[in-house]
Amino acid sequence: MNMRNKMQAERSAKEIFEQATKYAFDYSDNVESRSVFPSEKAIEDLRLFDEDMPKINGDASQILDQLHTFGSPASVAQTGGRYFGFVTGGALPVALATKWLTDFWDQNSGLYLMSPISSMLERVTERWLRGLFGLPDHVGASFLSGTSMAIFCGLAAARHRIYSNHGWDFNRQGHRGAPPIRIVAGSTSHGAVIKAVALIGFGLDHIEWVPSDKQGRLITDELPALDNSTIVLLQAGNVNTGSFDPIEQVCQLANEAGAWVHIDGAFGLWAGATSELKHLTSGMEKAQSWSVDGHKTLNTPYDNGILLCADQEALVAALQASGSYLSYSEHRDGMLYTPEMSRRARVIELWATLKYLGTQGVDELVFGLHQRAMQFADELTDQGFLVINDVVFNQVLVGFNRDDRYTLDIVEHIQTSGECWVGTSIWDDAKVIRISVCSWATTEEDVSRSVRAFVAARTAIGN
Ligand SMILES: *Cc1c(COP(=O)(O)O)cnc(C)c1O
């Protein structure tokens, strides 16, 4: 059989899709009972993948079988309830099912002409996001791979606006001879913010760092004088403590000076979509751009990042694309708002997530993460552990007042127990344990069981 006939037979017989479905359900049925991090054997077995690329076309069923037998056990059980590493987020069932369905569409969301459905859902989702965050009507959304890219695009729009206000056409004239742009950022800014500043060419040595308080919040009184050549980078959700910069105060000063404010709220911006935690992002509507992820707090599958930008003219000009074969339309052409031309229609999963949750569901989901984080902190404290941050959102930091080796031993014991997975960070020059509650799947019992893993680790390590 030639290859095309074989593939047509695979498509119509559907056996490989049924096989994949069976494996996926098997994975999902076991995700709560398996070890959260893969076992040593599962990691060792990964060697099987390290082979030469085959010469002849293979067997689809065998490929799926290899993936399920050796790939599934070597994955991290991030869609279960006891993964608290980094700030990742699970995936809502409806979002996964939507992804399955729309994988068969394989849409390119670059132009309306390439995917009317994607164009429509980008427009609708953009409007819903404005509503959720209380942003004005002229704010637009870009659907990107993640927050890193969203910060990058926000900076590109800011640069375009500042330069055009100064009579400088950045796209044509570039950096050479350009008037300087100032970058002001809090001293605990996320690595993705720093990366974006470097990538875009502002130069890390030129960042004017603003000192932060004990919780990692930028101190407003320490801000340098702002002007209309300044970009201020704020944080909604410090990646260690979960704290929020004083958004209202800084935006006020920046607006008076004509500076551009970008708020990085990869996971924390969603506080602004709740009733109980909304105070944390108070004043956010006064900024010019915002970056936020669907794939963290909101629990869409990866990769799902969003840039919200109040200056669509500057954004589109900064990301300009032209080509004789491109036909823009009356409708929304997604690629005007992103660096990429071809792009998967990730908005569909975001749309399905928002449609499923509704505004009340978003509130319940995000506030629920906060409640589980509070429970974590309370139970750890009851057990004699030291929680060193104010748990304002979903992050809990545990310190030990011991040498770093002790902290690492505790963490390693917890991680290898398979009971849950927590990571480490450095806070106040010491190693700490960092807990991020970010999945809808985490129950009260998951938290208690994870606290028991902390206690067991302390008992096992002894003094
Ligand atoms: C995760 C994160 C980022 C980077 O986002 P990606 O989606 O991983 O690119 C930026 N800022 C903060 C605060 C984050 O938590």
Short mmCIF file of C-alpha atoms and ligand atoms in Angstrom, two decimals:
data_model
loop_
_atom_site.label_atom_id
_atom_site.label_comp_id
_atom_site.label_asym_id
_atom_site.label_seq_id
_atom_site.Cartn_x
_atom_site.Cartn_y
_atom_site.Cartn_z
CA MET A 1 0.00 0.00 0.00
CA ASN A 2 1.39 3.41 -0.80
CA MET A 3 1.62 5.93 2.00
CA ARG A 4 -1.35 8.04 1.04
CA ASN A 5 -3.65 5.04 0.78
CA LYS A 6 -2.43 3.90 4.14
CA MET A 7 -3.21 7.28 5.71
CA GLN A 8 -6.64 7.41 4.10
CA ALA A 9 -7.35 3.98 5.55
CA GLU A 10 -6.19 5.16 8.98
CA ARG A 11 -8.43 8.17 8.78
CA SER A 12 -11.53 6.26 7.76
CA ALA A 13 -11.01 3.20 9.97
CA LYS A 14 -10.55 5.49 13.01
CA GLU A 15 -8.85 2.72 15.00
CA ILE A 16 -5.88 4.85 15.90
CA PHE A 17 -8.14 7.58 17.20
CA GLU A 18 -10.04 5.06 19.30
CA GLN A 19 -6.72 3.76 20.56
CA ALA A 20 -5.61 7.30 21.47
CA THR A 21 -8.93 7.90 23.22
CA LYS A 22 -8.55 4.70 25.23
CA TYR A 23 -5.04 5.68 26.28
CA ALA A 24 -6.13 9.21 27.19
CA PHE A 25 -8.95 7.88 29.38
CA ASP A 26 -6.58 5.38 30.94
CA TYR A 27 -4.23 8.28 31.76
CA SER A 28 -7.01 10.39 33.14
CA ASP A 29 -8.39 7.51 35.28
CA ASN A 30 -5.00 7.06 36.90
CA VAL A 31 -3.81 10.62 37.23
CA GLU A 32 -4.96 10.99 40.84
CA SER A 33 -3.52 7.70 42.07
CA ARG A 34 -0.12 7.64 40.36
CA SER A 35 3.07 9.23 41.63
CA VAL A 36 2.92 12.95 40.83
CA PHE A 37 6.49 12.98 39.50
CA PRO A 38 7.56 10.03 37.29
CA SER A 39 9.31 7.10 39.00
CA GLU A 40 13.02 6.46 38.42
CA LYS A 41 12.14 3.51 36.19
CA ALA A 42 9.86 5.66 34.03
CA ILE A 43 12.70 8.13 33.56
CA GLU A 44 15.18 5.36 32.75
CA ASP A 45 12.81 3.91 30.16
CA LEU A 46 12.90 7.18 28.26
CA ARG A 47 16.15 5.91 26.73
CA LEU A 48 13.94 3.96 24.34
CA PHE A 49 13.09 7.15 22.53
CA ASP A 50 16.73 7.91 21.85
CA GLU A 51 16.92 6.13 18.49
CA ASP A 52 17.85 7.00 14.92
CA MET A 53 15.15 8.44 12.72
CA PRO A 54 13.55 5.59 10.74
CA LYS A 55 13.98 5.42 7.00
CA ILE A 56 10.62 3.94 6.09
CA ASN A 57 7.18 5.00 7.22
CA GLY A 58 5.98 3.40 10.39
CA ASP A 59 3.01 1.93 12.11
CA ALA A 60 0.65 4.50 13.62
CA SER A 61 -0.73 2.16 16.25
CA GLN A 62 2.76 1.19 17.38
CA ILE A 63 3.75 4.86 17.69
CA LEU A 64 0.78 5.56 19.95
CA ASP A 65 1.52 2.44 21.94
CA GLN A 66 5.13 3.50 22.50
CA LEU A 67 3.94 6.93 23.65
CA HIS A 68 1.41 5.56 26.08
CA THR A 69 3.60 2.77 27.45
CA PHE A 70 6.73 4.86 27.94
CA GLY A 71 5.65 8.48 27.53
CA SER A 72 2.62 8.64 29.82
CA PRO A 73 4.47 7.35 32.93
CA ALA A 74 7.30 9.84 32.29
CA SER A 75 4.93 12.79 32.21
CA VAL A 76 4.31 14.93 35.29
CA ALA A 77 0.78 14.48 36.66
CA GLN A 78 -0.04 18.10 36.26
CA THR A 79 -3.71 17.55 35.49
CA GLY A 80 -4.19 15.86 38.87
CA GLY A 81 -4.89 17.66 42.13
CA ARG A 82 -1.51 17.54 43.88
CA TYR A 83 0.90 19.29 41.56
CA PHE A 84 2.00 22.59 43.12
CA GLY A 85 5.22 23.23 41.21
CA PHE A 86 5.99 26.44 39.36
CA VAL A 87 2.70 28.14 38.39
CA THR A 88 1.20 25.79 35.87
CA GLY A 89 -2.52 25.12 36.08
CA GLY A 90 -4.53 22.07 35.12
CA ALA A 91 -6.96 21.82 32.24
CA LEU A 92 -10.74 21.96 32.42
CA PRO A 93 -12.40 18.87 30.90
CA VAL A 94 -14.43 21.05 28.53
CA ALA A 95 -11.24 22.72 27.31
CA LEU A 96 -9.57 19.37 26.64
CA ALA A 97 -12.61 18.08 24.79
CA THR A 98 -12.73 21.28 22.74
CA LYS A 99 -9.08 20.86 21.92
CA TRP A 100 -9.74 17.30 20.69
CA LEU A 101 -12.56 18.39 18.45
CA THR A 102 -10.79 21.39 17.03
CA ASP A 103 -7.55 19.44 16.49
CA PHE A 104 -9.47 17.84 13.64
CA TRP A 105 -10.14 21.28 12.20
CA ASP A 106 -6.43 22.23 12.35
CA GLN A 107 -7.22 25.88 11.71
CA ASN A 108 -4.76 28.63 10.92
CA SER A 109 -6.04 31.72 12.68
CA GLY A 110 -3.90 34.21 10.77
CA LEU A 111 -6.64 35.60 8.56
CA TYR A 112 -10.43 35.61 8.47
CA LEU A 113 -10.14 33.96 5.08
CA MET A 114 -8.25 31.08 6.67
CA SER A 115 -10.73 30.53 9.49
CA PRO A 116 -13.97 32.47 9.88
CA ILE A 117 -14.80 30.56 13.09
CA SER A 118 -11.50 31.47 14.70
CA SER A 119 -11.91 35.10 13.63
CA MET A 120 -15.37 35.22 15.20
CA LEU A 121 -14.26 33.61 18.47
CA GLU A 122 -11.27 35.95 18.74
CA ARG A 123 -13.64 38.90 18.52
CA VAL A 124 -16.12 37.50 21.02
CA THR A 125 -13.45 36.39 23.49
CA GLU A 126 -11.78 39.79 23.27
CA ARG A 127 -15.06 41.41 24.32
CA TRP A 128 -15.60 38.91 27.15
CA LEU A 129 -12.07 39.54 28.48
CA ARG A 130 -12.66 43.29 28.53
CA GLY A 131 -15.82 42.65 30.53
CA LEU A 132 -14.14 40.28 32.99
CA PHE A 133 -11.30 42.71 33.75
CA GLY A 134 -13.42 45.87 33.59
CA LEU A 135 -11.40 47.36 30.73
CA PRO A 136 -12.59 50.07 28.34
CA ASP A 137 -14.03 49.31 24.89
CA HIS A 138 -10.96 50.31 22.93
CA VAL A 139 -8.81 47.61 24.58
CA GLY A 140 -8.01 44.77 22.18
CA ALA A 141 -6.70 41.25 22.72
CA SER A 142 -3.91 39.32 21.01
CA PHE A 143 -3.91 35.53 21.32
CA LEU A 144 -0.35 34.34 21.80
CA SER A 145 1.65 31.34 22.97
CA GLY A 146 2.03 32.69 26.50
CA THR A 147 2.79 35.66 28.69
CA SER A 148 6.44 35.87 27.62
CA MET A 149 5.31 36.68 24.10
CA ALA A 150 2.55 38.96 25.40
CA ILE A 151 5.06 41.08 27.35
CA PHE A 152 7.26 41.24 24.27
CA CYS A 153 4.37 42.50 22.13
CA GLY A 154 3.25 44.97 24.81
CA LEU A 155 6.75 46.43 24.86
CA ALA A 156 6.81 46.62 21.06
CA ALA A 157 3.53 48.60 21.10
CA ALA A 158 4.82 50.88 23.87
CA ARG A 159 8.01 51.55 21.97
CA HIS A 160 6.08 52.33 18.81
CA ARG A 161 3.79 54.78 20.60
CA ILE A 162 6.54 56.58 22.50
CA TYR A 163 8.68 56.98 19.40
CA SER A 164 5.85 58.15 17.19
CA ASN A 165 4.93 60.72 19.86
CA HIS A 166 8.49 61.98 19.48
CA GLY A 167 8.29 62.07 15.67
CA TRP A 168 10.42 58.95 15.28
CA ASP A 169 9.30 56.13 12.95
CA PHE A 170 10.78 53.11 14.69
CA ASN A 171 9.90 50.60 11.97
CA ARG A 172 11.95 52.56 9.42
CA GLN A 173 14.60 54.22 11.55
CA GLY A 174 15.18 51.58 14.23
CA HIS A 175 17.32 52.14 17.28
CA ARG A 176 20.17 53.98 15.55
CA GLY A 177 20.16 57.58 16.70
CA ALA A 178 16.78 57.16 18.38
CA PRO A 179 15.91 59.19 21.48
CA PRO A 180 16.26 57.03 24.61
CA ILE A 181 13.33 55.17 26.13
CA ARG A 182 13.44 54.63 29.87
CA ILE A 183 12.43 51.33 31.47
CA VAL A 184 11.32 51.39 35.09
CA ALA A 185 10.69 48.05 36.81
CA GLY A 186 10.26 46.62 40.30
CA SER A 187 13.28 44.75 41.65
CA THR A 188 11.35 41.45 41.79
CA SER A 189 10.16 41.53 38.16
CA HIS A 190 9.66 38.12 36.58
CA GLY A 191 12.37 36.59 34.40
CA ALA A 192 10.04 36.76 31.39
CA VAL A 193 9.84 40.55 31.80
CA ILE A 194 13.60 40.82 31.92
CA LYS A 195 13.92 38.56 28.91
CA ALA A 196 11.47 40.67 26.92
CA VAL A 197 13.39 43.86 27.74
CA ALA A 198 16.59 42.21 26.51
CA LEU A 199 15.02 40.70 23.40
CA ILE A 200 13.44 43.93 22.34
CA GLY A 201 16.79 45.63 22.61
CA PHE A 202 16.39 48.12 25.44
CA GLY A 203 19.38 46.70 27.30
CA LEU A 204 19.18 45.31 30.82
CA ASP A 205 21.79 47.76 32.11
CA HIS A 206 19.39 50.60 31.34
CA ILE A 207 16.55 49.32 33.54
CA GLU A 208 15.83 51.71 36.42
CA TRP A 209 15.13 49.26 39.23
CA VAL A 210 12.71 50.24 41.96
CA PRO A 211 13.19 48.65 45.41
CA SER A 212 10.49 46.33 46.73
CA ASP A 213 9.08 45.67 50.18
CA LYS A 214 9.21 42.38 52.14
CA GLN A 215 6.38 40.90 50.08
CA GLY A 216 8.04 41.83 46.78
CA ARG A 217 5.82 44.82 46.02
CA LEU A 218 7.35 47.82 44.30
CA ILE A 219 7.60 50.77 46.71
CA THR A 220 5.82 53.73 45.14
CA ASP A 221 7.86 56.30 47.09
CA GLU A 222 11.02 54.92 45.51
CA LEU A 223 9.82 55.49 41.92
CA PRO A 224 12.04 57.82 39.89
CA ALA A 225 10.34 60.81 38.24
CA LEU A 226 8.38 59.49 35.25
CA ASP A 227 8.04 61.18 31.87
CA ASN A 228 6.55 60.58 28.44
CA SER A 229 9.53 58.47 27.34
CA THR A 230 9.10 55.96 30.14
CA ILE A 231 7.69 52.43 30.20
CA VAL A 232 6.78 51.24 33.70
CA LEU A 233 6.61 47.49 34.24
CA LEU A 234 4.29 46.43 37.05
CA GLN A 235 3.44 43.05 38.44
CA ALA A 236 0.07 41.57 39.34
CA GLY A 237 1.16 38.42 41.16
CA ASN A 238 4.76 38.05 42.30
CA VAL A 239 5.91 34.63 41.23
CA ASN A 240 7.10 33.76 44.75
CA THR A 241 4.79 35.50 47.20
CA GLY A 242 1.84 36.16 44.89
CA SER A 243 1.85 39.83 45.97
CA PHE A 244 0.58 42.69 43.80
CA ASP A 245 2.32 46.00 43.08
CA PRO A 246 0.45 49.18 44.13
CA ILE A 247 -1.19 49.43 40.71
CA GLU A 248 -3.57 52.31 41.40
CA GLN A 249 -0.90 54.66 42.80
CA VAL A 250 1.70 53.95 40.14
CA CYS A 251 -0.79 54.19 37.25
CA GLN A 252 -1.92 57.54 38.61
CA LEU A 253 1.64 58.91 38.58
CA ALA A 254 2.37 57.38 35.18
CA ASN A 255 -0.79 58.80 33.61
CA GLU A 256 0.04 62.27 34.88
CA ALA A 257 3.51 61.99 33.35
CA GLY A 258 2.35 60.43 30.06
CA ALA A 259 4.31 57.23 30.72
CA TRP A 260 3.20 53.79 29.46
CA VAL A 261 2.35 51.14 32.06
CA HIS A 262 2.48 47.44 31.27
CA ILE A 263 1.12 45.09 33.93
CA ASP A 264 2.47 41.55 33.90
CA GLY A 265 -0.28 39.45 35.44
CA ALA A 266 0.46 36.03 33.96
CA PHE A 267 -1.43 34.24 36.72
CA GLY A 268 -2.44 37.09 39.04
CA LEU A 269 -4.44 39.29 36.69
CA TRP A 270 -7.37 36.89 37.14
CA ALA A 271 -7.78 38.24 40.67
CA GLY A 272 -9.33 41.19 38.85
CA ALA A 273 -12.10 38.91 37.57
CA THR A 274 -13.27 37.95 41.07
CA SER A 275 -15.41 39.80 43.59
CA GLU A 276 -13.36 38.95 46.72
CA LEU A 277 -9.87 39.53 45.31
CA LYS A 278 -10.56 42.33 42.87
CA HIS A 279 -9.08 44.88 45.28
CA LEU A 280 -5.64 43.45 44.45
CA THR A 281 -5.76 44.78 40.89
CA SER A 282 -7.59 47.98 41.71
CA GLY A 283 -6.77 50.71 39.19
CA MET A 284 -5.54 48.23 36.54
CA GLU A 285 -7.80 49.82 33.91
CA LYS A 286 -5.50 52.87 34.00
CA ALA A 287 -2.60 50.94 32.43
CA GLN A 288 -1.87 50.75 28.69
CA SER A 289 -1.15 47.02 28.31
CA TRP A 290 -1.55 43.80 30.26
CA SER A 291 -0.18 40.28 29.85
CA VAL A 292 -2.04 37.27 31.20
CA ASP A 293 -2.15 33.52 30.64
CA GLY A 294 -5.15 31.31 30.01
CA HIS A 295 -2.99 28.26 30.71
CA LYS A 296 -2.20 29.04 34.35
CA THR A 297 -4.94 30.21 36.72
CA LEU A 298 -7.76 29.82 34.21
CA ASN A 299 -6.82 26.19 33.46
CA THR A 300 -6.97 26.16 29.67
CA PRO A 301 -4.54 23.71 28.07
CA TYR A 302 -1.14 25.05 26.91
CA ASP A 303 -0.28 27.25 24.99
CA ASN A 304 -2.67 30.07 25.71
CA GLY A 305 -1.40 33.57 26.43
CA ILE A 306 -3.10 36.91 26.00
CA LEU A 307 -1.95 40.47 25.49
CA LEU A 308 -4.52 43.16 26.21
CA CYS A 309 -3.57 46.52 24.76
CA ALA A 310 -5.34 49.87 24.94
CA ASP A 311 -3.42 51.26 21.95
CA GLN A 312 -4.35 48.98 19.08
CA GLU A 313 -3.00 51.42 16.52
CA ALA A 314 0.49 51.27 18.02
CA LEU A 315 0.31 47.48 18.41
CA VAL A 316 -0.75 46.81 14.83
CA ALA A 317 1.83 49.26 13.51
CA ALA A 318 4.56 47.61 15.60
CA LEU A 319 3.62 44.11 14.37
CA GLN A 320 3.00 45.18 10.79
CA ALA A 321 2.97 42.50 8.14
CA SER A 322 2.65 42.83 4.42
CA GLY A 323 2.82 40.56 1.40
CA SER A 324 1.20 40.55 -2.02
CA TYR A 325 -0.78 37.41 -1.21
CA LEU A 326 -2.24 38.63 2.09
CA SER A 327 -5.86 39.69 1.99
CA TYR A 328 -7.10 41.51 5.02
CA SER A 329 -10.86 41.68 5.41
CA GLU A 330 -13.65 43.57 7.09
CA HIS A 331 -13.55 40.91 9.78
CA ARG A 332 -10.95 40.30 12.43
CA ASP A 333 -7.67 39.15 10.91
CA GLY A 334 -5.79 37.67 13.87
CA MET A 335 -2.29 38.12 12.51
CA LEU A 336 -2.54 41.91 12.67
CA TYR A 337 -2.23 41.55 16.45
CA THR A 338 0.52 38.94 16.76
CA PRO A 339 4.11 38.53 15.58
CA GLU A 340 3.27 35.22 13.90
CA MET A 341 1.51 34.74 10.60
CA SER A 342 0.47 31.11 10.93
CA ARG A 343 -0.91 30.34 14.33
CA ARG A 344 -3.12 27.59 15.74
CA ALA A 345 -6.61 28.66 16.78
CA ARG A 346 -5.87 28.54 20.50
CA VAL A 347 -8.64 31.03 21.16
CA ILE A 348 -11.22 28.28 20.74
CA GLU A 349 -10.13 26.56 23.96
CA LEU A 350 -10.09 29.89 25.76
CA TRP A 351 -13.56 30.70 24.46
CA ALA A 352 -14.91 27.28 25.53
CA THR A 353 -13.39 27.72 29.00
CA LEU A 354 -14.99 31.13 29.46
CA LYS A 355 -18.32 30.04 28.02
CA TYR A 356 -18.38 27.03 30.31
CA LEU A 357 -17.38 28.89 33.48
CA GLY A 358 -19.35 32.06 32.97
CA THR A 359 -18.38 35.09 35.04
CA GLN A 360 -19.49 33.33 38.23
CA GLY A 361 -17.47 30.24 37.41
CA VAL A 362 -14.30 32.26 36.78
CA ASP A 363 -14.83 33.90 40.17
CA GLU A 364 -15.40 30.56 41.88
CA LEU A 365 -12.40 28.91 40.19
CA VAL A 366 -9.93 31.71 40.97
CA PHE A 367 -11.19 32.34 44.50
CA GLY A 368 -11.12 28.58 45.12
CA LEU A 369 -7.37 28.54 44.38
CA HIS A 370 -6.94 31.24 47.00
CA GLN A 371 -9.00 29.28 49.53
CA ARG A 372 -6.92 26.14 49.00
CA ALA A 373 -3.74 28.22 49.39
CA MET A 374 -5.08 29.63 52.67
CA GLN A 375 -5.90 26.11 53.83
CA PHE A 376 -2.34 25.01 52.95
CA ALA A 377 -0.89 27.89 54.96
CA ASP A 378 -3.17 27.24 57.94
CA GLU A 379 -2.52 23.51 58.10
CA LEU A 380 1.23 23.94 57.64
CA THR A 381 1.28 26.52 60.42
CA ASP A 382 -0.72 24.18 62.67
CA GLN A 383 1.93 21.55 62.04
CA GLY A 384 4.69 23.94 63.12
CA PHE A 385 5.93 24.98 59.67
CA LEU A 386 6.81 28.59 58.99
CA VAL A 387 4.81 30.32 56.25
CA ILE A 388 6.83 33.40 55.36
CA ASN A 389 4.54 35.30 52.98
CA ASP A 390 1.16 36.95 53.29
CA VAL A 391 -1.04 34.56 51.32
CA VAL A 392 -2.96 37.13 49.29
CA PHE A 393 -3.48 34.90 46.26
CA ASN A 394 -2.42 31.34 45.38
CA GLN A 395 1.22 31.28 46.47
CA VAL A 396 2.56 29.90 49.76
CA LEU A 397 6.24 30.13 50.75
CA VAL A 398 7.63 27.92 53.50
CA GLY A 399 10.91 28.82 55.20
CA PHE A 400 12.96 26.87 57.75
CA ASN A 401 15.49 29.16 59.42
CA ARG A 402 17.96 26.34 58.76
CA ASP A 403 20.74 25.91 56.23
CA ASP A 404 19.68 25.45 52.62
CA ARG A 405 20.74 21.79 52.69
CA TYR A 406 17.98 21.02 55.20
CA THR A 407 15.35 22.71 53.02
CA LEU A 408 16.56 20.81 49.96
CA ASP A 409 16.44 17.50 51.86
CA ILE A 410 12.85 18.15 52.87
CA VAL A 411 11.84 19.07 49.33
CA GLU A 412 13.56 16.06 47.85
CA HIS A 413 11.77 13.79 50.28
CA ILE A 414 8.41 15.30 49.39
CA GLN A 415 9.08 15.10 45.67
CA THR A 416 10.22 11.49 45.68
CA SER A 417 7.33 10.43 47.89
CA GLY A 418 5.14 10.97 44.80
CA GLU A 419 2.44 12.31 47.12
CA CYS A 420 2.64 15.81 45.72
CA TRP A 421 5.15 18.01 43.95
CA VAL A 422 6.42 21.32 45.29
CA GLY A 423 9.44 23.27 44.11
CA THR A 424 11.97 25.61 45.66
CA SER A 425 12.85 29.24 45.27
CA ILE A 426 15.07 31.79 46.92
CA TRP A 427 13.52 34.45 49.11
CA ASP A 428 15.48 36.83 51.35
CA ASP A 429 18.68 35.04 50.29
CA ALA A 430 17.50 31.67 51.60
CA LYS A 431 16.09 28.54 49.99
CA VAL A 432 12.37 28.22 50.54
CA ILE A 433 9.65 25.80 49.46
CA ARG A 434 7.29 27.31 46.97
CA ILE A 435 3.70 26.11 46.66
CA SER A 436 1.45 27.27 43.84
CA VAL A 437 -2.16 26.24 43.98
CA CYS A 438 -3.37 26.53 40.40
CA SER A 439 -5.59 23.63 39.45
CA TRP A 440 -9.36 23.33 39.56
CA ALA A 441 -8.74 19.65 40.45
CA THR A 442 -7.14 20.37 43.83
CA THR A 443 -9.50 19.38 46.64
CA GLU A 444 -9.37 20.12 50.37
CA GLU A 445 -8.24 16.52 50.89
CA ASP A 446 -5.44 16.98 48.34
CA VAL A 447 -4.15 19.87 50.43
CA SER A 448 -4.35 17.92 53.70
CA ARG A 449 -2.67 14.90 52.12
CA SER A 450 0.12 17.13 50.82
CA VAL A 451 0.60 18.68 54.26
CA ARG A 452 0.96 15.13 55.60
CA ALA A 453 3.75 14.63 53.06
CA PHE A 454 5.51 17.69 54.56
CA VAL A 455 5.17 16.22 58.04
CA ALA A 456 6.43 12.82 56.90
CA ALA A 457 9.43 14.46 55.26
CA ARG A 458 10.30 16.36 58.44
CA THR A 459 10.01 13.17 60.49
CA ALA A 460 12.16 11.22 58.06
CA ILE A 461 14.87 13.89 57.80
CA GLY A 462 14.91 14.40 61.57
CA ASN A 463 17.06 17.12 63.01
C1 LIG B 1 4.63 32.28 33.97
C2 LIG B 1 4.91 33.72 34.08
C3 LIG B 1 5.40 34.45 33.00
C4 LIG B 1 5.75 33.78 31.70
O1 LIG B 1 4.59 33.29 31.08
P1 LIG B 1 4.63 32.12 30.00
O2 LIG B 1 3.21 31.87 29.69
O3 LIG B 1 5.30 30.95 30.68
O4 LIG B 1 5.42 32.60 28.84
C5 LIG B 1 5.57 35.81 33.15
N1 LIG B 1 5.28 36.43 34.31
C6 LIG B 1 4.80 35.76 35.39
C7 LIG B 1 4.49 36.51 36.65
C8 LIG B 1 4.60 34.37 35.32
O5 LIG B 1 4.12 33.70 36.36
#
